[in-house]
Amino acid sequence: KAGVTQTPRYLIKTRGQQVTLSCSPISGHRSVSWYQQTPGQGLQFLFEYFSETQRNKGNFPGRFSGRQFSNSRSEMNVSTLELGDSALYLCASSLAAREYGYTFGSGTRLTVV
Amino acid sequence: QQPVQSPQAVILREGEDAVINCSSSKALYSVHWYRQKHGEAPVFLMILLKGGEQKGHEKISASFNEKKQQSSLYLTASQLSYSGTYFCGTEAGANNLFFGTGTRLTVIP
C-alpha cells in the first residue's frame, strides 16, 4: 500500500517567485491537511481539504492557498515567496482521523533565497 | 490554538521512564500523539478521544484529562529506538489538528 507522496522533495526558489507543491494521499483517504514545519515553531496548520472543499484554514496570509482534486490529490501554492517561507511543508492524509490519525508524507523542503 | 508541550527536551538513559505533557486552552475533542525521527515524517502513535479510555501499546501509553484539557504520554523502560521528537496534536471539534512545538527525546546507552 503506497503512502502519502509529496513532490518535489526539495525546491530552491528566489524571493518573489511562486511555487506549487503536490501531495498524493493514500488511496481512499479523502482528507488532506498541510503543515509548515520550522525549527522552534513545530508544525503549523495551513489548511485542510475534504472532498475538494477547504474545511479549515490556519492563520497564514493569503499568499498561501491550496486546492484538492476529485481524485483527492492536493496542491499547495505560495505566491510572492519570502525568505521566511523557507520550511519543510508536510502533507497528511486521513481515512478517519479520530480513529486512525493522520499519515504524513516525507515533505517538501522549500528554500527561498 | 497551539497546545503547549513540556518539557521541551529530555535526555534519558536506556531503561528510564519519561512523561511528556500537553495542555490546551480550548475544550478538546481528541488528542493525537506522533513521533518524528530526524529527517523523517511524523508517525502516528495513538489518539485519545473525549470520553475514551487511556491508550497504550507495549511500553508507550497516554492519558487524557478532559476537565483540564491535558494529555500525558508515558514512555517506560525507554529504548534507543524511542529517540525522536514527540508532538501532541489537539483537535477542538473542527477536524483540524493543531500541534505543539514538540519534545525532543534522546535516549542514550
mmCIF file of C-alpha atoms in Angstrom, chain A residues 37-44, chain B residues 2 8 101-102:
data_model
loop_
_atom_site.group_PDB
_atom_site.id
_atom_site.type_symbol
_atom_site.label_atom_id
_atom_site.label_comp_id
_atom_site.label_asym_id
_atom_site.label_seq_id
_atom_site.Cartn_x
_atom_site.Cartn_y
_atom_site.Cartn_z
ATOM 1 C CA GLN A 37 7.388 22.873 9.879
ATOM 2 C CA THR A 38 10.194 25.149 11.010
ATOM 3 C CA PRO A 39 12.709 24.754 13.857
ATOM 4 C CA GLY A 40 11.266 26.090 17.066
ATOM 5 C CA GLN A 41 7.738 26.533 15.699
ATOM 6 C CA GLY A 42 6.792 22.917 15.340
ATOM 7 C CA LEU A 43 4.071 22.086 12.848
ATOM 8 C CA GLN A 44 1.886 24.994 11.906
ATOM 9 C CA GLN B 2 -1.367 25.680 19.552
ATOM 10 C CA GLN B 8 10.985 20.924 25.505
ATOM 11 C CA THR B 101 6.239 22.668 19.325
ATOM 12 C CA GLY B 102 7.437 19.201 20.231
#
